Amino acid sequence: MNGCGVRVPKSPKGTGLFPLPPAGRRLVAAALIPALLVSGCAGTGGYRQTYGSSSQARLAQLSDAYNRTLAEGCVAGAAVGGLAGGLIGRDWKGAVAGLLAGAALGCAAGSYMGNLQNNYAREEDRLNAVIIDIRRDNQSLAELIPVAQRVVEDNKARVAELNQAIAAGRISRAQAAGQLADLDASRSQLQATLGSAKKRLAEQHAAIAMNAHNADPQLANIAQEELARKEQQIQTLESELNTLTQLRSVDRVG
């Protein structure tokens, strides 16, 4: 059991895809540990924080799940690279080289397009893969938006109450500002989610533009429709973030 509550099985001696001497095992472990920490622990911070409402806790869960996909790309790249290196090299040196190369591939800028080209030979198949990817993103965003809207409404009510308390002299502006830690946490979650969504949107734009030329026109239209839906959802989420930022401004509280 590791620190994230993940049980790590022990392999029987002499088993596995390729034998590793002690030095090799240590190097492979050193390469895998950061990846395992990312996949096993990334996104758990939101669950451990204390939130003022169930909607804020739910927002943290959904945002963490969405943002974690970028980190998991590094882990997947490292795992595949290590497997390929071990099978090709038949020794621990090949495994280590594969892990490092795989991690670099998984995290490198532009890897989205590279993965499409590596996994699909035909442009139409790549376009289908992008459509599936965008639809998955749209589903996540569609689930996230109403939760973000509830968080905004909760915080509007909270700020109004704090302003009334300030006006009545019950608390100072500094004390009121100190009671908005949950608002700040939600705003940070939305900022990270929007950053991930916009990054992926740009990659998907480029992927569609590159692979729609020789594909079925109907398929290309579907890709554009899904992309437009995602853009609209990102705009909606950004509007909610702007409202949270405005609520937290000095002019409102603190």
CSV table of C-alpha atoms in Angstrom, one decimal:
chain,number,residue,atom,x,y,z
A,1,MET,CA,0.0,0.0,0.0
A,2,ASN,CA,1.5,3.3,-1.0
A,3,GLY,CA,0.9,6.8,0.5
A,4,CYS,CA,-2.1,7.4,-1.8
A,5,GLY,CA,-3.9,4.2,-0.6
A,6,VAL,CA,-2.9,2.3,-3.8
A,7,ARG,CA,-1.9,-1.3,-3.2
A,8,VAL,CA,1.3,-2.1,-5.0
A,9,PRO,CA,1.6,-5.8,-5.7
A,10,LYS,CA,4.9,-7.6,-5.4
A,11,SER,CA,6.0,-9.6,-8.5
A,12,PRO,CA,7.4,-13.1,-7.7
A,13,LYS,CA,11.1,-13.4,-8.2
A,14,GLY,CA,12.1,-14.3,-11.7
A,15,THR,CA,8.8,-13.2,-13.3
A,16,GLY,CA,7.9,-10.3,-15.6
A,17,LEU,CA,8.5,-9.3,-19.1
A,18,PHE,CA,12.2,-8.8,-18.7
A,19,PRO,CA,14.6,-9.6,-15.9
A,20,LEU,CA,16.1,-6.7,-14.0
A,21,PRO,CA,19.1,-6.7,-11.8
A,22,PRO,CA,18.9,-4.7,-8.5
A,23,ALA,CA,20.4,-1.6,-10.0
A,24,GLY,CA,18.0,-1.7,-12.9
A,25,ARG,CA,15.0,-2.1,-10.6
A,26,ARG,CA,16.1,0.9,-8.6
A,27,LEU,CA,16.4,3.0,-11.8
A,28,VAL,CA,13.0,1.9,-13.1
A,29,ALA,CA,11.4,2.6,-9.7
A,30,ALA,CA,12.9,6.0,-9.7
A,31,ALA,CA,11.4,6.7,-13.1
A,32,LEU,CA,8.0,5.3,-12.2
A,33,ILE,CA,7.5,6.7,-8.7
A,34,PRO,CA,6.8,10.3,-9.9
A,35,ALA,CA,4.4,9.0,-12.5
A,36,LEU,CA,2.6,6.9,-9.9
A,37,LEU,CA,2.3,9.8,-7.6
A,38,VAL,CA,0.8,11.9,-10.4
A,39,SER,CA,-1.8,9.3,-11.3
A,40,GLY,CA,-2.5,8.1,-7.8
A,41,CYS,CA,-2.6,11.5,-6.0
A,42,ALA,CA,-3.2,14.2,-8.6
A,43,GLY,CA,-6.6,15.7,-7.9
A,44,THR,CA,-7.0,14.5,-4.4
A,45,GLY,CA,-6.3,17.9,-2.9
A,46,GLY,CA,-9.8,19.0,-3.6
A,47,TYR,CA,-11.3,16.1,-1.7
A,48,ARG,CA,-9.3,16.8,1.4
A,49,GLN,CA,-10.1,20.4,1.7
A,50,THR,CA,-13.1,21.7,3.7
A,51,TYR,CA,-15.7,23.4,1.6
A,52,GLY,CA,-18.6,25.5,2.8
A,53,SER,CA,-21.2,23.7,0.6
A,54,SER,CA,-21.7,20.4,-1.1
A,55,SER,CA,-21.7,22.2,-4.5
A,56,GLN,CA,-18.2,23.5,-3.8
A,57,ALA,CA,-17.0,20.0,-2.9
A,58,ARG,CA,-18.6,18.7,-6.1
A,59,LEU,CA,-17.0,21.4,-8.1
A,60,ALA,CA,-13.6,20.4,-6.7
A,61,GLN,CA,-14.2,16.7,-7.6
A,62,LEU,CA,-15.2,17.5,-11.2
A,63,SER,CA,-12.5,20.0,-11.8
A,64,ASP,CA,-9.8,17.6,-10.4
A,65,ALA,CA,-11.1,14.8,-12.6
A,66,TYR,CA,-10.9,17.0,-15.7
A,67,ASN,CA,-7.5,18.5,-15.0
A,68,ARG,CA,-6.0,15.1,-14.1
A,69,THR,CA,-6.2,13.9,-17.7
A,70,LEU,CA,-3.3,16.1,-18.7
A,71,ALA,CA,-1.1,14.6,-15.9
A,72,GLU,CA,-2.2,11.1,-16.8
A,73,GLY,CA,-0.9,11.7,-20.4
A,74,CYS,CA,2.6,11.7,-18.9
A,75,VAL,CA,2.0,8.6,-16.9
A,76,ALA,CA,0.6,6.7,-19.9
A,77,GLY,CA,3.5,7.8,-22.0
A,78,ALA,CA,6.0,6.6,-19.5
A,79,ALA,CA,4.3,3.2,-19.0
A,80,VAL,CA,4.1,2.5,-22.8
A,81,GLY,CA,7.6,3.7,-23.3
A,82,GLY,CA,9.0,1.4,-20.5
A,83,LEU,CA,7.2,-1.6,-22.0
A,84,ALA,CA,8.4,-1.0,-25.5
A,85,GLY,CA,12.0,-0.3,-24.2
A,86,GLY,CA,12.0,-3.6,-22.2
A,87,LEU,CA,10.7,-5.7,-25.1
A,88,ILE,CA,13.1,-4.2,-27.6
A,89,GLY,CA,16.2,-4.0,-25.5
A,90,ARG,CA,15.5,-7.1,-23.5
A,91,ASP,CA,17.3,-5.5,-20.5
A,92,TRP,CA,16.8,-2.9,-17.8
A,93,LYS,CA,18.7,-0.3,-19.8
A,94,GLY,CA,16.1,-0.5,-22.5
A,95,ALA,CA,13.3,-0.2,-20.0
A,96,VAL,CA,14.8,2.9,-18.4
A,97,ALA,CA,15.4,4.5,-21.8
A,98,GLY,CA,11.8,3.7,-22.8
A,99,LEU,CA,10.4,5.2,-19.6
A,100,LEU,CA,12.2,8.4,-20.1
A,101,ALA,CA,11.4,8.6,-23.8
A,102,GLY,CA,7.8,7.7,-23.1
A,103,ALA,CA,7.4,10.4,-20.4
A,104,ALA,CA,8.9,13.0,-22.8
A,105,LEU,CA,6.4,11.9,-25.5
A,106,GLY,CA,3.4,12.0,-23.1
A,107,CYS,CA,4.2,15.5,-21.8
A,108,ALA,CA,5.7,17.2,-24.9
A,109,ALA,CA,3.9,20.1,-26.5
A,110,GLY,CA,2.0,18.9,-29.6
A,111,SER,CA,1.8,15.3,-28.4
A,112,TYR,CA,-1.9,15.3,-29.0
A,113,MET,CA,-1.4,15.5,-32.8
A,114,GLY,CA,1.6,13.1,-32.6
A,115,ASN,CA,-0.5,10.5,-30.8
A,116,LEU,CA,-3.2,10.7,-33.4
A,117,GLN,CA,-0.7,10.2,-36.2
A,118,ASN,CA,0.9,7.3,-34.4
A,119,ASN,CA,-2.3,5.5,-33.6
A,120,TYR,CA,-4.4,6.1,-36.7
A,121,ALA,CA,-3.1,5.8,-40.3
A,122,ARG,CA,-6.2,7.3,-42.0
A,123,GLU,CA,-7.2,10.9,-41.6
A,124,GLU,CA,-10.9,9.8,-41.2
A,125,ASP,CA,-10.0,7.6,-38.3
A,126,ARG,CA,-8.1,10.5,-36.7
A,127,LEU,CA,-11.1,12.7,-37.1
A,128,ASN,CA,-13.3,10.1,-35.5
A,129,ALA,CA,-10.9,9.9,-32.6
A,130,VAL,CA,-11.0,13.7,-32.1
A,131,ILE,CA,-14.8,13.7,-32.2
A,132,ILE,CA,-14.9,11.1,-29.5
A,133,ASP,CA,-12.4,13.1,-27.5
A,134,ILE,CA,-14.4,16.4,-27.8
A,135,ARG,CA,-17.7,14.7,-26.9
A,136,ARG,CA,-16.1,13.3,-23.8
A,137,ASP,CA,-14.9,16.8,-22.9
A,138,ASN,CA,-18.3,18.2,-23.6
A,139,GLN,CA,-19.9,15.7,-21.3
A,140,SER,CA,-17.5,16.7,-18.5
A,141,LEU,CA,-18.1,20.4,-19.1
A,142,ALA,CA,-21.9,19.9,-19.2
A,143,GLU,CA,-21.7,18.3,-15.8
A,144,LEU,CA,-19.4,20.9,-14.4
A,145,ILE,CA,-21.2,24.1,-15.5
A,146,PRO,CA,-24.4,23.7,-13.4
A,147,VAL,CA,-22.3,22.9,-10.4
A,148,ALA,CA,-20.2,26.0,-11.0
A,149,GLN,CA,-23.4,28.1,-11.3
A,150,ARG,CA,-24.6,26.8,-8.0
A,151,VAL,CA,-21.3,27.7,-6.4
A,152,VAL,CA,-21.6,31.2,-7.8
A,153,GLU,CA,-25.1,31.6,-6.4
A,154,ASP,CA,-24.0,30.3,-3.0
A,155,ASN,CA,-21.1,32.8,-2.9
A,156,LYS,CA,-23.3,35.7,-4.0
A,157,ALA,CA,-25.5,35.0,-1.0
A,158,ARG,CA,-22.5,34.7,1.2
A,159,VAL,CA,-21.0,38.0,0.0
A,160,ALA,CA,-24.3,39.7,0.5
A,161,GLU,CA,-24.5,38.5,4.1
A,162,LEU,CA,-20.9,39.6,4.8
A,163,ASN,CA,-21.6,43.0,3.4
A,164,GLN,CA,-24.6,43.4,5.6
A,165,ALA,CA,-22.5,42.4,8.6
A,166,ILE,CA,-19.8,44.9,7.6
A,167,ALA,CA,-22.5,47.7,7.3
A,168,ALA,CA,-23.9,46.8,10.7
A,169,GLY,CA,-20.4,46.9,12.2
A,170,ARG,CA,-20.4,43.3,13.3
A,171,ILE,CA,-17.2,42.4,11.4
A,172,SER,CA,-14.5,44.3,9.7
A,173,ARG,CA,-13.8,44.1,5.9
A,174,ALA,CA,-10.6,42.2,6.6
A,175,GLN,CA,-12.6,39.7,8.8
A,176,ALA,CA,-15.1,39.3,6.0
A,177,ALA,CA,-12.4,38.7,3.4
A,178,GLY,CA,-11.0,36.0,5.6
A,179,GLN,CA,-14.2,34.0,5.4
A,180,LEU,CA,-14.0,33.6,1.7
A,181,ALA,CA,-11.4,30.8,1.5
A,182,ASP,CA,-14.0,28.5,-0.1
A,183,LEU,CA,-14.7,31.1,-2.8
A,184,ASP,CA,-10.9,31.4,-3.5
A,185,ALA,CA,-10.6,27.6,-3.7
A,186,SER,CA,-13.5,27.4,-6.2
A,187,ARG,CA,-12.0,30.2,-8.3
A,188,SER,CA,-8.7,28.4,-8.4
A,189,GLN,CA,-10.3,25.2,-9.5
A,190,LEU,CA,-12.2,26.9,-12.3
A,191,GLN,CA,-9.0,28.7,-13.4
A,192,ALA,CA,-7.2,25.4,-13.7
A,193,THR,CA,-10.1,23.7,-15.5
A,194,LEU,CA,-10.4,26.5,-18.0
A,195,GLY,CA,-6.7,26.4,-18.7
A,196,SER,CA,-6.9,22.7,-19.4
A,197,ALA,CA,-10.0,23.1,-21.5
A,198,LYS,CA,-8.6,25.9,-23.6
A,199,LYS,CA,-5.3,24.1,-24.2
A,200,ARG,CA,-7.1,21.0,-25.4
A,201,LEU,CA,-9.5,23.0,-27.5
A,202,ALA,CA,-6.5,24.6,-29.4
A,203,GLU,CA,-5.1,21.1,-30.0
A,204,GLN,CA,-8.4,19.8,-31.2
A,205,HIS,CA,-8.8,22.8,-33.5
A,206,ALA,CA,-5.5,22.0,-35.1
A,207,ALA,CA,-6.2,18.3,-35.3
A,208,ILE,CA,-9.5,18.9,-37.1
A,209,ALA,CA,-8.0,21.4,-39.5
A,210,MET,CA,-5.3,18.9,-40.5
A,211,ASN,CA,-7.4,15.8,-40.8
A,212,ALA,CA,-10.7,17.1,-42.3
A,213,HIS,CA,-9.4,17.6,-45.9
A,214,ASN,CA,-9.8,14.1,-47.2
A,215,ALA,CA,-12.4,12.9,-44.7
A,216,ASP,CA,-16.2,12.5,-45.3
A,217,PRO,CA,-17.7,16.1,-45.3
A,218,GLN,CA,-20.4,15.0,-43.0
A,219,LEU,CA,-17.9,13.8,-40.5
A,220,ALA,CA,-16.0,17.1,-40.7
A,221,ASN,CA,-19.3,18.9,-40.0
A,222,ILE,CA,-19.9,16.8,-36.9
A,223,ALA,CA,-16.4,17.6,-35.7
A,224,GLN,CA,-17.0,21.4,-36.2
A,225,GLU,CA,-20.4,21.2,-34.4
A,226,GLU,CA,-18.9,19.4,-31.4
A,227,LEU,CA,-16.1,21.9,-31.3
A,228,ALA,CA,-18.5,24.8,-31.4
A,229,ARG,CA,-20.4,23.3,-28.5
A,230,LYS,CA,-17.2,23.0,-26.5
A,231,GLU,CA,-16.3,26.6,-27.2
A,232,GLN,CA,-19.7,27.7,-26.0
A,233,GLN,CA,-19.4,25.7,-22.8
A,234,ILE,CA,-15.9,27.1,-22.2
A,235,GLN,CA,-17.4,30.6,-22.6
A,236,THR,CA,-20.1,29.8,-20.1
A,237,LEU,CA,-17.6,28.5,-17.6
A,238,GLU,CA,-15.4,31.5,-18.1
A,239,SER,CA,-18.4,33.8,-17.3
A,240,GLU,CA,-18.9,32.0,-14.0
A,241,LEU,CA,-15.2,32.4,-13.2
A,242,ASN,CA,-15.5,36.1,-13.9
A,243,THR,CA,-18.4,36.4,-11.6
A,244,LEU,CA,-16.4,34.7,-8.8
A,245,THR,CA,-13.5,37.0,-9.4
A,246,GLN,CA,-15.8,40.1,-9.3
A,247,LEU,CA,-17.3,38.8,-6.0
A,248,ARG,CA,-13.9,38.6,-4.5
A,249,SER,CA,-12.8,42.0,-5.6
A,250,VAL,CA,-11.8,44.7,-3.0
A,251,ASP,CA,-14.9,46.7,-4.0
A,252,ARG,CA,-17.2,44.0,-2.9
A,253,VAL,CA,-15.7,42.5,0.2
A,254,GLY,CA,-12.3,43.1,2.0
